[in-house]
Rosetta silent file (secondary structure, phi, psi, omega in degrees, C-alpha in Angstrom):
SEQUENCE: MGQVIHFKELNQARRRRSEKVSMEQCVELLEWNLKKSMEQYFVSPPEERSMRATQIRKLSEILEYAVRLL
SCORE:     score description
SCORE:     0.000 S_00000001
   1 L     0.000  137.829 -179.183   81.372   53.817  141.806 S_00000001
   2 L   -88.433  159.922  178.052   79.263   56.840  140.962 S_00000001
   3 L  -120.617  135.015  179.519   79.629   59.148  138.028 S_00000001
   4 L   -83.761  127.287  178.515   79.245   62.908  138.276 S_00000001
   5 L  -102.803  125.613 -179.193   76.861   64.306  135.739 S_00000001
   6 L   -92.928   93.259 -175.266   77.524   67.882  134.778 S_00000001
   7 H   -65.504  -35.196 -178.568   74.020   69.214  134.249 S_00000001
   8 H   -61.498  -48.370  179.784   75.192   72.715  133.398 S_00000001
   9 H   -65.953  -38.577  178.856   77.323   71.519  130.465 S_00000001
  10 H   -62.114  -46.358  179.463   74.627   69.089  129.379 S_00000001
  11 H   -65.147  -39.386  178.813   71.999   71.828  129.334 S_00000001
  12 H   -63.705  -43.288  179.006   74.325   74.210  127.482 S_00000001
  13 H   -63.602  -41.965  178.733   75.038   71.617  124.796 S_00000001
  14 H   -63.537  -42.277 -179.875   71.318   70.879  124.428 S_00000001
  15 H   -65.780  -41.547  178.232   70.522   74.591  124.179 S_00000001
  16 H   -61.752  -41.856  177.806   73.251   75.138  121.538 S_00000001
  17 H   -62.667  -43.783 -179.728   71.862   72.280  119.432 S_00000001
  18 H   -64.136  -41.752  178.876   68.356   73.674  119.742 S_00000001
  19 H   -64.904  -38.749  179.447   69.536   77.184  118.816 S_00000001
  20 H   -64.978  -43.697  178.290   71.396   75.843  115.785 S_00000001
  21 H   -62.302  -43.668  179.330   68.312   73.980  114.551 S_00000001
  22 H   -62.838  -41.799 -179.908   66.185   77.101  115.056 S_00000001
  23 H   -66.947  -37.861  176.892   68.711   79.246  113.198 S_00000001
  24 H   -63.416  -40.071  176.984   68.834   76.756  110.303 S_00000001
  25 H   -65.816  -38.805  177.948   65.028   76.904  110.081 S_00000001
  26 H   -62.450  -44.572  178.647   65.195   80.686  110.165 S_00000001
  27 H   -61.135  -42.934  178.243   67.707   80.699  107.306 S_00000001
  28 H   -59.656  -43.454  178.881   65.434   78.411  105.273 S_00000001
  29 H   -65.837  -41.339  178.520   62.491   80.770  105.802 S_00000001
  30 H   -63.657  -41.826  177.699   64.566   83.801  104.896 S_00000001
  31 H   -61.952  -42.884  179.334   65.781   82.096  101.713 S_00000001
  32 H   -62.738  -46.685 -179.965   62.209   81.198  100.782 S_00000001
  33 H   -63.430  -38.928  178.726   60.999   84.762  101.435 S_00000001
  34 H   -64.686  -42.559  178.156   63.881   86.209   99.442 S_00000001
  35 H   -61.327  -46.513  179.817   63.092   83.924   96.503 S_00000001
  36 H   -63.695  -40.213  179.295   59.402   84.882   96.621 S_00000001
  37 H   -63.907  -38.440  178.377   60.264   88.580   96.882 S_00000001
  38 H   -67.720  -39.710  176.921   62.494   88.339   93.830 S_00000001
  39 H   -61.643  -42.917  179.848   59.750   86.573   91.880 S_00000001
  40 H   -66.176  -34.224  178.822   57.289   89.311   92.876 S_00000001
  41 H   -58.730  -45.935 -174.849   59.784   91.991   91.842 S_00000001
  42 H   -72.348  -20.235  178.874   59.926   90.731   88.258 S_00000001
  43 H  -104.721   -2.095 -177.569   56.141   90.572   87.866 S_00000001
  44 L   -82.455  155.419  176.689   55.315   93.787   89.716 S_00000001
  45 L   -66.468  155.825 -177.314   54.480   97.040   87.959 S_00000001
  46 H   -53.938  -34.443 -178.095   57.346   99.547   87.622 S_00000001
  47 H   -70.424  -17.288  178.434   55.961  101.828   90.349 S_00000001
  48 H   -95.104  -11.561 -171.998   56.234   98.985   92.928 S_00000001
  49 H   -65.444  -34.240  178.476   59.757   97.898   92.034 S_00000001
  50 H   -62.200  -45.378  178.287   61.522  100.387   94.278 S_00000001
  51 H   -62.930  -42.194 -179.512   59.590   99.110   97.302 S_00000001
  52 H   -68.292  -37.572  177.577   60.254   95.497   96.317 S_00000001
  53 H   -64.080  -39.327  176.766   63.964   96.191   95.775 S_00000001
  54 H   -63.131  -42.701  178.164   64.174   97.666   99.271 S_00000001
  55 H   -61.950  -42.736  179.392   62.457   94.573  100.665 S_00000001
  56 H   -63.260  -43.843  179.536   64.887   92.303   98.803 S_00000001
  57 H   -61.300  -44.930 -179.221   67.880   94.255  100.120 S_00000001
  58 H   -65.363  -43.640  177.952   66.646   94.073  103.705 S_00000001
  59 H   -61.912  -41.071 -179.597   65.886   90.362  103.476 S_00000001
  60 H   -67.087  -35.248  176.804   69.309   89.669  101.985 S_00000001
  61 H   -66.339  -42.003  177.948   71.012   91.621  104.791 S_00000001
  62 H   -65.852  -41.732  178.213   69.101   89.667  107.433 S_00000001
  63 H   -62.328  -43.732  178.812   69.903   86.414  105.654 S_00000001
  64 H   -59.679  -43.938  178.226   73.595   87.320  105.517 S_00000001
  65 H   -61.876  -45.819 -178.544   73.586   88.047  109.252 S_00000001
  66 H   -63.871  -40.956 -179.809   71.782   84.787  110.065 S_00000001
  67 H   -65.074  -38.059  177.451   74.157   82.723  107.934 S_00000001
  68 H   -63.236  -30.476 -179.422   77.151   84.297  109.718 S_00000001
  69 H   -73.165  -22.764  177.530   75.682   83.208  113.048 S_00000001
  70 L   -72.175    0.000    0.000   75.675   79.573  111.928 S_00000001
């Protein structure tokens, strides 16, 4: 007796797994960049802190969005 293989569902499941792994890697990179940006903020001269704070805010917003997608 033969078995029907549902390629569409198989491909969708494979794609979802791949997307999840990619998103997890993206979150890791965003976390690393946010950590580095915060470190740079504390050692930067006062005139650069506004720019660095904006960068930190934007990175944290992107990270929040990415985490919600997981």
